[in-house]
Amino acid sequence: MAFVIEMLDIDKSFPGIRANDHVTLQVEEGSIHALLGENGAGKSTLMSILFGLYQPDAGTIKVRGKEVRITDPNVANGLGIGMVHQHFKLVHNFTVTENIILGLEPRKGLVVDTRKAEKRVEELSQLYGLNVDPRAKIEDISVGMQQRVEILKMLYRDADILIFDEPTAVLTPQEIHELMGIMRRLVGEGKTVLLITHKLKEIKAVADTCTVLRRGRLIGTVPVAETSEEKMAEMMVGREVNFHVEKGPAAPGDVVLKLEGLNVKNAKGLLGVKDVNLEVRAGEILGLCGIDGNGQTELVKAITGLQPVESGRILLGGRDIAHLPVKRRLDLGLGHIPEDRHKHGLILDFRLDENFVVHDYMRRPYARAGVLDTRAIGAQAKKLIGEFDVRCGQGGATPTRSMSGGNQQKAIVAREIDRSPAALVVAQPTRGLDVGAIEYIHKRLVAERDKGKAILLVSLELDEILDLSDRIAVIYGGRIVGVLDAKATNENELGLLMSGSTNKVA
Amino acid sequence: MSKRNTTRLLVPLVAILLGFALGALVLIVTGRNPGAMFLAMFQGATGVNLKAGSFNPRYIGEFIIQSMPIMLSGLSVAFAFRTGLFNIGAEGQLIAGSVAATAVALWVEAPPVIHVLLVLLAAAVVGGLWGAIPGFLKARFNIHEVVITIMMNYLALFLNNWMVLYVFGSKDRIKTALFPATALLKDDALSALTNGSRLNWGFVPVLLSVLLFWFVIEKTTFGYSLRAVGFNKDGARYAGMRVERNMVLSMAIAGGFAGLAGAVLTTGTFNYGRFLPGAEGYGMDGIAVALVGGNGAFGVFFSALLFGMLKAAQPLMQSQGVPKEIASIIQASIVLFIAMSLGIETLISKLRKQKIEALGEEAGV
Ligand SMILES: Nc1ncnc2c1ncn2[C@@H]1O[C@H](COP(=O)(O)OP(=O)(O)O)[C@@H](O)[C@H]1O
Ligand SMILES: [Mg+2]
């Protein structure tokens, strides 16, 4: 079969890092070709080169057998290459159709012929089973729908090589399932799909071929049907990966963190957390699971002081911290790995070493008499970078913004665990991370538990909750609807509790 | 130096060059000689008249005193900006500082050096309070600082004029009584040294302010937390920093720098309080200086010298038949080019790449 895309011996460097190192990728026409690799492996860089966003330092690109120079995305479009980025590029107060035709509006005289465009969008949507309303405003439709608009945008431009950069990171399980169907339909109509991901399950579900990158290097290209998940994980990470967290039995001690009759308002001004009572003991991980938007965010923010408490008490080591400022809570032994690492967890425009001391910059050894000790801060950065294997191009001086998501998250985890708080509130610690990083972060959390810390783990991933927790609390509609022993429950029981169909208050 | 840092320096330098080129172009298009403009600027900065082959240090003195107040108002804007606040109010804070300086100069009796120090202190404190008010309103009620600072500019202007006319008392309705010698930054020795310019000891507090800015922002824990707030308020709050307090303090310190400029003007450049028919533009100049200086202490230092030089060269240009408005055109276009810095950055990286490719071809790669 003919290769529709050939990227041969591609090199691309950024300051301090070789993002692509002699990478070769050959894609067969009409196939779903997955590009697998940990965060920072160079997947997006390679695809950005194919889409004309970056120029390779060396190497050749052939499209349909012909050597080409893709100097910008317009050239890529001309070659029939389209890309759905990790972050969508849609105008929110425009309709679906207006977004799709942006830049190549069909005209009738001087007037944009929206009617005609709408009809075409409708047709395409039907053909590929996308189910998009051409007249809906972007701001009114779900993230999954917005992604389909991006797909339609490519199809409208007659692209037949479609690049998806981590398309499932923003989707719910149901939407992921539907997207897989759409991809199959696309190749059924003769398109070629390039799927960037670090999720093995998805590759197993749809891809024909899989190319694995690690630290910028090509590890290999394998047929998916004949390769096990374990094998692909090993290729990606460079060693055998444990999918299951190994941990001994918990040895719970005294109650460290206790919530009593906690009520918290949500953004709409209604009670998002209702009369919550919970206890987290030293040496245990209490998992809190629930469908997104059932009060988890408000609960975490209330405990950590980012949002005011309506009523109730939050006891940390027996002391009510419900109305203390953030700083006091941290000083009393609270740690927080936040859900949103860009909004809360990091100051992206700081250097990495500056980010390691955001809580303790005013203390010895990082400061003396109000003056920063850059040497001590640098030493701390060096220690954490080494200990937690944070990959960054320029050590402590690396601009945090330039780091990959996984390494940013590792930096946060490193900082919070290094502070060694008695109670650690952990929200979505591995969202968007690859298996290697997930495995590592899980291990560190279990190690903290074994050191006798109390850990409250909030996650939307049931697997993560089941793997890590000793006890599991389920939240639904702002209330705790069940607290279960992790060993004695399963996905089904949790699923029912999470959807509010049963109630099992201990 | 890393590529990122060189680009950070290169962008303003390219913008400045483009600004001068544009100024020269305007002159050529209108049929005048751009050479005269550059001669006037050179003379304004160095005192050397290349055409006549003469040297007059008076011009250097005037160049320095033109740079001093805008250096301080530049620091003021930059300091607030590092905390994520847009201080349009340097003008008003400067005027409030002048009023305080005038009051202490006229009403307080103190021995020589002490009196000047009291004048400077009062100006910085009152300017600081003038800045702290919008800071507080922003922190407490989330009222945008731009709106309040603009209002407070007018308030300061009217307060000044009312004080000059009715409280300090003005015979000619233009200025107050002259200050006692103990209150002055003015010094005949400095003036004599520069052939009768208005050069005064104001440069000492100005330079100390530059150093203070640098030290506080770059070296102290307080500056660290201000920068954190400036980059990401939510992140700073998560880290346990007191975001609201930092905003108030940052605006207060910004106001302090501008207030100090008021004292440098009233007791250095002049020796009396003045009735002001309207804003004098020190606040706006401060915004330009901060922007071109990249909101850093030393950047502000150099960009204030640049704009001070442009101001000082204006009368010289006029005497050479070059309209003095050209200086404003140059200043405005530099600001414009900086605002377009993204474009300039791309330009620089394109040029760099071409150069590298050209070098590669030469080497036969
Ligand atoms: N524009 C850029 N400037 C500097 N470094 C970059 C840039 N883009 C990516 N990198 C670096 O290159 C490496 C590969 O990144 P990327 O291709 O985004 O990885 P992936 O998509 O596999 O997670 C990372 O270390 C990343 O920090
Ligand atoms: Mg990526």
mmCIF file with all atom_site columns, C-alpha atoms in Angstrom, chain A residues 60-236:
data_model
loop_
_atom_site.group_PDB
_atom_site.id
_atom_site.type_symbol
_atom_site.label_atom_id
_atom_site.label_alt_id
_atom_site.label_comp_id
_atom_site.label_asym_id
_atom_site.label_entity_id
_atom_site.label_seq_id
_atom_site.pdbx_PDB_ins_code
_atom_site.Cartn_x
_atom_site.Cartn_y
_atom_site.Cartn_z
_atom_site.occupancy
_atom_site.B_iso_or_equiv
_atom_site.pdbx_formal_charge
_atom_site.auth_seq_id
_atom_site.auth_comp_id
_atom_site.auth_asym_id
_atom_site.auth_atom_id
_atom_site.pdbx_PDB_model_num
ATOM 1   C CA . THR A 1 60  ? 12.268  15.464 4.313  1.00 0.00 ? 60  THR A CA 1
ATOM 2   C CA . ILE A 1 61  ? 8.508   15.338 4.098  1.00 0.00 ? 61  ILE A CA 1
ATOM 3   C CA . LYS A 1 62  ? 6.663   13.589 1.329  1.00 0.00 ? 62  LYS A CA 1
ATOM 4   C CA . VAL A 1 63  ? 2.936   13.826 0.768  1.00 0.00 ? 63  VAL A CA 1
ATOM 5   C CA . ARG A 1 64  ? 1.490   11.256 -1.620 1.00 0.00 ? 64  ARG A CA 1
ATOM 6   C CA . GLY A 1 65  ? 5.013   10.409 -2.724 1.00 0.00 ? 65  GLY A CA 1
ATOM 7   C CA . LYS A 1 66  ? 5.984   13.966 -3.633 1.00 0.00 ? 66  LYS A CA 1
ATOM 8   C CA . GLU A 1 67  ? 8.572   15.859 -1.607 1.00 0.00 ? 67  GLU A CA 1
ATOM 9   C CA . VAL A 1 68  ? 7.087   19.065 -0.174 1.00 0.00 ? 68  VAL A CA 1
ATOM 10  C CA . ARG A 1 69  ? 8.086   22.056 1.934  1.00 0.00 ? 69  ARG A CA 1
ATOM 11  C CA . ILE A 1 70  ? 5.267   22.937 4.285  1.00 0.00 ? 70  ILE A CA 1
ATOM 12  C CA . THR A 1 71  ? 6.170   26.494 5.157  1.00 0.00 ? 71  THR A CA 1
ATOM 13  C CA . ASP A 1 72  ? 2.876   27.427 6.836  1.00 0.00 ? 72  ASP A CA 1
ATOM 14  C CA . PRO A 1 73  ? -0.570  25.987 7.621  1.00 0.00 ? 73  PRO A CA 1
ATOM 15  C CA . ASN A 1 74  ? -1.980  27.334 4.353  1.00 0.00 ? 74  ASN A CA 1
ATOM 16  C CA . VAL A 1 75  ? 0.402   25.105 2.451  1.00 0.00 ? 75  VAL A CA 1
ATOM 17  C CA . ALA A 1 76  ? -0.733  22.209 4.640  1.00 0.00 ? 76  ALA A CA 1
ATOM 18  C CA . ASN A 1 77  ? -4.375  22.987 3.873  1.00 0.00 ? 77  ASN A CA 1
ATOM 19  C CA . GLY A 1 78  ? -3.550  23.058 0.203  1.00 0.00 ? 78  GLY A CA 1
ATOM 20  C CA . LEU A 1 79  ? -2.102  19.557 0.537  1.00 0.00 ? 79  LEU A CA 1
ATOM 21  C CA . GLY A 1 80  ? -5.291  18.352 2.186  1.00 0.00 ? 80  GLY A CA 1
ATOM 22  C CA . ILE A 1 81  ? -3.847  18.237 5.690  1.00 0.00 ? 81  ILE A CA 1
ATOM 23  C CA . GLY A 1 82  ? -6.039  19.424 8.566  1.00 0.00 ? 82  GLY A CA 1
ATOM 24  C CA . MET A 1 83  ? -5.407  19.527 12.317 1.00 0.00 ? 83  MET A CA 1
ATOM 25  C CA . VAL A 1 84  ? -7.558  19.666 15.438 1.00 0.00 ? 84  VAL A CA 1
ATOM 26  C CA . HIS A 1 85  ? -5.427  21.258 18.128 1.00 0.00 ? 85  HIS A CA 1
ATOM 27  C CA . GLN A 1 86  ? -5.388  20.423 21.815 1.00 0.00 ? 86  GLN A CA 1
ATOM 28  C CA . HIS A 1 87  ? -6.944  23.823 22.427 1.00 0.00 ? 87  HIS A CA 1
ATOM 29  C CA . PHE A 1 88  ? -9.737  24.690 20.035 1.00 0.00 ? 88  PHE A CA 1
ATOM 30  C CA . LYS A 1 89  ? -9.555  27.823 17.956 1.00 0.00 ? 89  LYS A CA 1
ATOM 31  C CA . LEU A 1 90  ? -13.187 28.867 17.761 1.00 0.00 ? 90  LEU A CA 1
ATOM 32  C CA . VAL A 1 91  ? -14.877 32.251 18.006 1.00 0.00 ? 91  VAL A CA 1
ATOM 33  C CA . HIS A 1 92  ? -17.346 31.871 20.839 1.00 0.00 ? 92  HIS A CA 1
ATOM 34  C CA . ASN A 1 93  ? -20.082 34.267 19.851 1.00 0.00 ? 93  ASN A CA 1
ATOM 35  C CA . PHE A 1 94  ? -20.155 33.023 16.251 1.00 0.00 ? 94  PHE A CA 1
ATOM 36  C CA . THR A 1 95  ? -22.355 30.196 15.020 1.00 0.00 ? 95  THR A CA 1
ATOM 37  C CA . VAL A 1 96  ? -21.016 26.827 14.015 1.00 0.00 ? 96  VAL A CA 1
ATOM 38  C CA . THR A 1 97  ? -21.256 27.689 10.330 1.00 0.00 ? 97  THR A CA 1
ATOM 39  C CA . GLU A 1 98  ? -19.682 31.112 10.739 1.00 0.00 ? 98  GLU A CA 1
ATOM 40  C CA . ASN A 1 99  ? -16.739 29.476 12.470 1.00 0.00 ? 99  ASN A CA 1
ATOM 41  C CA . ILE A 1 100 ? -16.380 26.848 9.817  1.00 0.00 ? 100 ILE A CA 1
ATOM 42  C CA . ILE A 1 101 ? -16.367 29.256 6.876  1.00 0.00 ? 101 ILE A CA 1
ATOM 43  C CA . LEU A 1 102 ? -14.138 31.821 8.600  1.00 0.00 ? 102 LEU A CA 1
ATOM 44  C CA . GLY A 1 103 ? -11.562 32.890 6.027  1.00 0.00 ? 103 GLY A CA 1
ATOM 45  C CA . LEU A 1 104 ? -13.209 31.340 2.982  1.00 0.00 ? 104 LEU A CA 1
ATOM 46  C CA . GLU A 1 105 ? -16.743 32.707 3.086  1.00 0.00 ? 105 GLU A CA 1
ATOM 47  C CA . PRO A 1 106 ? -18.778 31.828 -0.013 1.00 0.00 ? 106 PRO A CA 1
ATOM 48  C CA . ARG A 1 107 ? -20.161 34.994 -1.579 1.00 0.00 ? 107 ARG A CA 1
ATOM 49  C CA . LYS A 1 108 ? -23.217 35.954 -3.527 1.00 0.00 ? 108 LYS A CA 1
ATOM 50  C CA . GLY A 1 109 ? -22.213 39.318 -4.926 1.00 0.00 ? 109 GLY A CA 1
ATOM 51  C CA . LEU A 1 110 ? -20.919 41.210 -1.924 1.00 0.00 ? 110 LEU A CA 1
ATOM 52  C CA . VAL A 1 111 ? -22.911 39.280 0.631  1.00 0.00 ? 111 VAL A CA 1
ATOM 53  C CA . VAL A 1 112 ? -21.687 36.206 2.446  1.00 0.00 ? 112 VAL A CA 1
ATOM 54  C CA . ASP A 1 113 ? -23.853 33.320 1.394  1.00 0.00 ? 113 ASP A CA 1
ATOM 55  C CA . THR A 1 114 ? -24.403 31.707 4.762  1.00 0.00 ? 114 THR A CA 1
ATOM 56  C CA . ARG A 1 115 ? -27.358 29.703 3.543  1.00 0.00 ? 115 ARG A CA 1
ATOM 57  C CA . LYS A 1 116 ? -25.220 27.788 1.069  1.00 0.00 ? 116 LYS A CA 1
ATOM 58  C CA . ALA A 1 117 ? -22.516 27.191 3.654  1.00 0.00 ? 117 ALA A CA 1
ATOM 59  C CA . GLU A 1 118 ? -25.056 25.958 6.177  1.00 0.00 ? 118 GLU A CA 1
ATOM 60  C CA . LYS A 1 119 ? -26.319 23.432 3.702  1.00 0.00 ? 119 LYS A CA 1
ATOM 61  C CA . ARG A 1 120 ? -22.846 22.116 3.033  1.00 0.00 ? 120 ARG A CA 1
ATOM 62  C CA . VAL A 1 121 ? -22.084 21.898 6.767  1.00 0.00 ? 121 VAL A CA 1
ATOM 63  C CA . GLU A 1 122 ? -25.338 20.036 7.284  1.00 0.00 ? 122 GLU A CA 1
ATOM 64  C CA . GLU A 1 123 ? -24.440 17.556 4.533  1.00 0.00 ? 123 GLU A CA 1
ATOM 65  C CA . LEU A 1 124 ? -20.975 16.912 5.887  1.00 0.00 ? 124 LEU A CA 1
ATOM 66  C CA . SER A 1 125 ? -22.329 16.525 9.385  1.00 0.00 ? 125 SER A CA 1
ATOM 67  C CA . GLN A 1 126 ? -24.796 13.894 8.158  1.00 0.00 ? 126 GLN A CA 1
ATOM 68  C CA . LEU A 1 127 ? -22.271 12.052 6.051  1.00 0.00 ? 127 LEU A CA 1
ATOM 69  C CA . TYR A 1 128 ? -19.932 11.512 8.976  1.00 0.00 ? 128 TYR A CA 1
ATOM 70  C CA . GLY A 1 129 ? -22.547 11.190 11.690 1.00 0.00 ? 129 GLY A CA 1
ATOM 71  C CA . LEU A 1 130 ? -21.380 14.290 13.540 1.00 0.00 ? 130 LEU A CA 1
ATOM 72  C CA . ASN A 1 131 ? -24.823 15.484 14.556 1.00 0.00 ? 131 ASN A CA 1
ATOM 73  C CA . VAL A 1 132 ? -23.886 19.180 14.662 1.00 0.00 ? 132 VAL A CA 1
ATOM 74  C CA . ASP A 1 133 ? -26.458 21.975 14.401 1.00 0.00 ? 133 ASP A CA 1
ATOM 75  C CA . PRO A 1 134 ? -24.983 24.452 11.881 1.00 0.00 ? 134 PRO A CA 1
ATOM 76  C CA . ARG A 1 135 ? -26.859 27.377 13.437 1.00 0.00 ? 135 ARG A CA 1
ATOM 77  C CA . ALA A 1 136 ? -25.919 26.833 17.095 1.00 0.00 ? 136 ALA A CA 1
ATOM 78  C CA . LYS A 1 137 ? -23.651 29.374 18.797 1.00 0.00 ? 137 LYS A CA 1
ATOM 79  C CA . ILE A 1 138 ? -20.312 27.954 19.937 1.00 0.00 ? 138 ILE A CA 1
ATOM 80  C CA . GLU A 1 139 ? -20.774 29.227 23.475 1.00 0.00 ? 139 GLU A CA 1
ATOM 81  C CA . ASP A 1 140 ? -23.988 27.219 23.788 1.00 0.00 ? 140 ASP A CA 1
ATOM 82  C CA . ILE A 1 141 ? -22.598 23.821 22.789 1.00 0.00 ? 141 ILE A CA 1
ATOM 83  C CA . SER A 1 142 ? -20.565 21.291 24.748 1.00 0.00 ? 142 SER A CA 1
ATOM 84  C CA . VAL A 1 143 ? -16.835 20.778 24.464 1.00 0.00 ? 143 VAL A CA 1
ATOM 85  C CA . GLY A 1 144 ? -17.427 17.538 22.598 1.00 0.00 ? 144 GLY A CA 1
ATOM 86  C CA . MET A 1 145 ? -19.578 19.366 20.070 1.00 0.00 ? 145 MET A CA 1
ATOM 87  C CA . GLN A 1 146 ? -16.962 22.080 19.685 1.00 0.00 ? 146 GLN A CA 1
ATOM 88  C CA . GLN A 1 147 ? -14.461 19.419 18.787 1.00 0.00 ? 147 GLN A CA 1
ATOM 89  C CA . ARG A 1 148 ? -16.783 18.185 16.076 1.00 0.00 ? 148 ARG A CA 1
ATOM 90  C CA . VAL A 1 149 ? -16.992 21.707 14.742 1.00 0.00 ? 149 VAL A CA 1
ATOM 91  C CA . GLU A 1 150 ? -13.208 21.616 14.435 1.00 0.00 ? 150 GLU A CA 1
ATOM 92  C CA . ILE A 1 151 ? -13.524 18.341 12.570 1.00 0.00 ? 151 ILE A CA 1
ATOM 93  C CA . LEU A 1 152 ? -16.112 19.867 10.263 1.00 0.00 ? 152 LEU A CA 1
ATOM 94  C CA . LYS A 1 153 ? -13.779 22.782 9.691  1.00 0.00 ? 153 LYS A CA 1
ATOM 95  C CA . MET A 1 154 ? -11.200 20.382 8.282  1.00 0.00 ? 154 MET A CA 1
ATOM 96  C CA . LEU A 1 155 ? -13.749 18.492 6.223  1.00 0.00 ? 155 LEU A CA 1
ATOM 97  C CA . TYR A 1 156 ? -15.177 21.711 4.820  1.00 0.00 ? 156 TYR A CA 1
ATOM 98  C CA . ARG A 1 157 ? -11.706 22.546 3.576  1.00 0.00 ? 157 ARG A CA 1
ATOM 99  C CA . ASP A 1 158 ? -11.557 19.161 1.839  1.00 0.00 ? 158 ASP A CA 1
ATOM 100 C CA . ALA A 1 159 ? -8.825  17.831 4.082  1.00 0.00 ? 159 ALA A CA 1
ATOM 101 C CA . ASP A 1 160 ? -8.276  14.112 3.741  1.00 0.00 ? 160 ASP A CA 1
ATOM 102 C CA . ILE A 1 161 ? -5.382  13.744 6.162  1.00 0.00 ? 161 ILE A CA 1
ATOM 103 C CA . LEU A 1 162 ? -6.756  14.589 9.584  1.00 0.00 ? 162 LEU A CA 1
ATOM 104 C CA . ILE A 1 163 ? -4.503  15.174 12.589 1.00 0.00 ? 163 ILE A CA 1
ATOM 105 C CA . PHE A 1 164 ? -6.034  14.942 16.073 1.00 0.00 ? 164 PHE A CA 1
ATOM 106 C CA . ASP A 1 165 ? -3.817  16.226 18.908 1.00 0.00 ? 165 ASP A CA 1
ATOM 107 C CA . GLU A 1 166 ? -4.895  14.467 22.112 1.00 0.00 ? 166 GLU A CA 1
ATOM 108 C CA . PRO A 1 167 ? -8.557  14.768 21.197 1.00 0.00 ? 167 PRO A CA 1
ATOM 109 C CA . THR A 1 168 ? -9.882  12.782 24.137 1.00 0.00 ? 168 THR A CA 1
ATOM 110 C CA . ALA A 1 169 ? -8.211  14.788 26.913 1.00 0.00 ? 169 ALA A CA 1
ATOM 111 C CA . VAL A 1 170 ? -11.221 17.103 27.135 1.00 0.00 ? 170 VAL A CA 1
ATOM 112 C CA . LEU A 1 171 ? -14.012 14.590 26.571 1.00 0.00 ? 171 LEU A CA 1
ATOM 113 C CA . THR A 1 172 ? -16.308 12.543 28.804 1.00 0.00 ? 172 THR A CA 1
ATOM 114 C CA . PRO A 1 173 ? -16.228 8.747  28.428 1.00 0.00 ? 173 PRO A CA 1
ATOM 115 C CA . GLN A 1 174 ? -19.431 8.837  26.377 1.00 0.00 ? 174 GLN A CA 1
ATOM 116 C CA . GLU A 1 175 ? -18.027 11.480 24.035 1.00 0.00 ? 175 GLU A CA 1
ATOM 117 C CA . ILE A 1 176 ? -14.796 9.515  23.668 1.00 0.00 ? 176 ILE A CA 1
ATOM 118 C CA . HIS A 1 177 ? -16.818 6.516  22.580 1.00 0.00 ? 177 HIS A CA 1
ATOM 119 C CA . GLU A 1 178 ? -18.621 8.603  19.978 1.00 0.00 ? 178 GLU A CA 1
ATOM 120 C CA . LEU A 1 179 ? -15.401 10.148 18.703 1.00 0.00 ? 179 LEU A CA 1
ATOM 121 C CA . MET A 1 180 ? -13.990 6.679  18.083 1.00 0.00 ? 180 MET A CA 1
ATOM 122 C CA . GLY A 1 181 ? -17.030 5.967  15.963 1.00 0.00 ? 181 GLY A CA 1
ATOM 123 C CA . ILE A 1 182 ? -16.531 9.171  14.009 1.00 0.00 ? 182 ILE A CA 1
ATOM 124 C CA . MET A 1 183 ? -12.917 8.289  13.303 1.00 0.00 ? 183 MET A CA 1
ATOM 125 C CA . ARG A 1 184 ? -13.888 4.886  11.969 1.00 0.00 ? 184 ARG A CA 1
ATOM 126 C CA . ARG A 1 185 ? -16.439 6.566  9.763  1.00 0.00 ? 185 ARG A CA 1
ATOM 127 C CA . LEU A 1 186 ? -13.824 9.015  8.473  1.00 0.00 ? 186 LEU A CA 1
ATOM 128 C CA . VAL A 1 187 ? -11.466 6.266  7.351  1.00 0.00 ? 187 VAL A CA 1
ATOM 129 C CA . GLY A 1 188 ? -14.467 4.424  5.949  1.00 0.00 ? 188 GLY A CA 1
ATOM 130 C CA . GLU A 1 189 ? -14.951 7.391  3.613  1.00 0.00 ? 189 GLU A CA 1
ATOM 131 C CA . GLY A 1 190 ? -11.311 7.206  2.542  1.00 0.00 ? 190 GLY A CA 1
ATOM 132 C CA . LYS A 1 191 ? -9.740  9.736  4.908  1.00 0.00 ? 191 LYS A CA 1
ATOM 133 C CA . THR A 1 192 ? -6.511  9.124  6.791  1.00 0.00 ? 192 THR A CA 1
ATOM 134 C CA . VAL A 1 193 ? -6.422  9.828  10.533 1.00 0.00 ? 193 VAL A CA 1
ATOM 135 C CA . LEU A 1 194 ? -3.362  10.650 12.631 1.00 0.00 ? 194 LEU A CA 1
ATOM 136 C CA . LEU A 1 195 ? -4.213  10.292 16.296 1.00 0.00 ? 195 LEU A CA 1
ATOM 137 C CA . ILE A 1 196 ? -1.909  11.682 18.962 1.00 0.00 ? 196 ILE A CA 1
ATOM 138 C CA . THR A 1 197 ? -2.512  10.195 22.373 1.00 0.00 ? 197 THR A CA 1
ATOM 139 C CA . HIS A 1 198 ? -0.903  8.648  25.390 1.00 0.00 ? 198 HIS A CA 1
ATOM 140 C CA . LYS A 1 199 ? -3.910  6.516  26.220 1.00 0.00 ? 199 LYS A CA 1
ATOM 141 C CA . LEU A 1 200 ? -3.356  2.890  25.306 1.00 0.00 ? 200 LEU A CA 1
ATOM 142 C CA . LYS A 1 201 ? -6.992  1.899  25.555 1.00 0.00 ? 201 LYS A CA 1
ATOM 143 C CA . GLU A 1 202 ? -7.914  4.310  22.794 1.00 0.00 ? 202 GLU A CA 1
ATOM 144 C CA . ILE A 1 203 ? -5.180  3.060  20.534 1.00 0.00 ? 203 ILE A CA 1
ATOM 145 C CA . LYS A 1 204 ? -6.326  -0.493 21.078 1.00 0.00 ? 204 LYS A CA 1
ATOM 146 C CA . ALA A 1 205 ? -9.883  0.543  20.304 1.00 0.00 ? 205 ALA A CA 1
ATOM 147 C CA . VAL A 1 206 ? -9.384  2.324  16.958 1.00 0.00 ? 206 VAL A CA 1
ATOM 148 C CA . ALA A 1 207 ? -5.866  2.469  15.595 1.00 0.00 ? 207 ALA A CA 1
ATOM 149 C CA . ASP A 1 208 ? -4.395  0.242  12.907 1.00 0.00 ? 208 ASP A CA 1
ATOM 150 C CA . THR A 1 209 ? -0.772  1.181  13.363 1.00 0.00 ? 209 THR A CA 1
ATOM 151 C CA . CYS A 1 210 ? 1.080   2.821  16.211 1.00 0.00 ? 210 CYS A CA 1
ATOM 152 C CA . THR A 1 211 ? 4.324   4.789  16.164 1.00 0.00 ? 211 THR A CA 1
ATOM 153 C CA . VAL A 1 212 ? 5.982   5.259  19.527 1.00 0.00 ? 212 VAL A CA 1
ATOM 154 C CA . LEU A 1 213 ? 8.184   8.222  20.455 1.00 0.00 ? 213 LEU A CA 1
ATOM 155 C CA . ARG A 1 214 ? 10.246  8.562  23.607 1.00 0.00 ? 214 ARG A CA 1
ATOM 156 C CA . ARG A 1 215 ? 12.208  11.685 24.519 1.00 0.00 ? 215 ARG A CA 1
ATOM 157 C CA . GLY A 1 216 ? 12.166  12.861 20.919 1.00 0.00 ? 216 GLY A CA 1
ATOM 158 C CA . ARG A 1 217 ? 13.380  9.555  19.484 1.00 0.00 ? 217 ARG A CA 1
ATOM 159 C CA . LEU A 1 218 ? 11.554  7.038  17.353 1.00 0.00 ? 218 LEU A CA 1
ATOM 160 C CA . ILE A 1 219 ? 11.187  3.774  19.264 1.00 0.00 ? 219 ILE A CA 1
ATOM 161 C CA . GLY A 1 220 ? 9.264   1.867  16.661 1.00 0.00 ? 220 GLY A CA 1
ATOM 162 C CA . THR A 1 221 ? 6.141   1.398  14.571 1.00 0.00 ? 221 THR A CA 1
ATOM 163 C CA . VAL A 1 222 ? 3.938   -1.602 15.322 1.00 0.00 ? 222 VAL A CA 1
ATOM 164 C CA . PRO A 1 223 ? 0.654   -3.082 14.097 1.00 0.00 ? 223 PRO A CA 1
ATOM 165 C CA . VAL A 1 224 ? -1.833  -2.514 16.902 1.00 0.00 ? 224 VAL A CA 1
ATOM 166 C CA . ALA A 1 225 ? -3.731  -5.763 16.531 1.00 0.00 ? 225 ALA A CA 1
ATOM 167 C CA . GLU A 1 226 ? -0.614  -7.810 17.217 1.00 0.00 ? 226 GLU A CA 1
ATOM 168 C CA . THR A 1 227 ? 0.820   -5.747 20.056 1.00 0.00 ? 227 THR A CA 1
ATOM 169 C CA . SER A 1 228 ? -0.312  -5.895 23.657 1.00 0.00 ? 228 SER A CA 1
ATOM 170 C CA . GLU A 1 229 ? -1.004  -2.814 25.787 1.00 0.00 ? 229 GLU A CA 1
ATOM 171 C CA . GLU A 1 230 ? 1.813   -3.848 28.091 1.00 0.00 ? 230 GLU A CA 1
ATOM 172 C CA . LYS A 1 231 ? 4.236   -3.978 25.193 1.00 0.00 ? 231 LYS A CA 1
ATOM 173 C CA . MET A 1 232 ? 3.220   -0.531 23.931 1.00 0.00 ? 232 MET A CA 1
ATOM 174 C CA . ALA A 1 233 ? 3.468   0.923  27.430 1.00 0.00 ? 233 ALA A CA 1
ATOM 175 C CA . GLU A 1 234 ? 6.927   -0.509 27.748 1.00 0.00 ? 234 GLU A CA 1
ATOM 176 C CA . MET A 1 235 ? 7.971   1.012  24.427 1.00 0.00 ? 235 MET A CA 1
ATOM 177 C CA . MET A 1 236 ? 6.584   4.372  25.502 1.00 0.00 ? 236 MET A CA 1
#
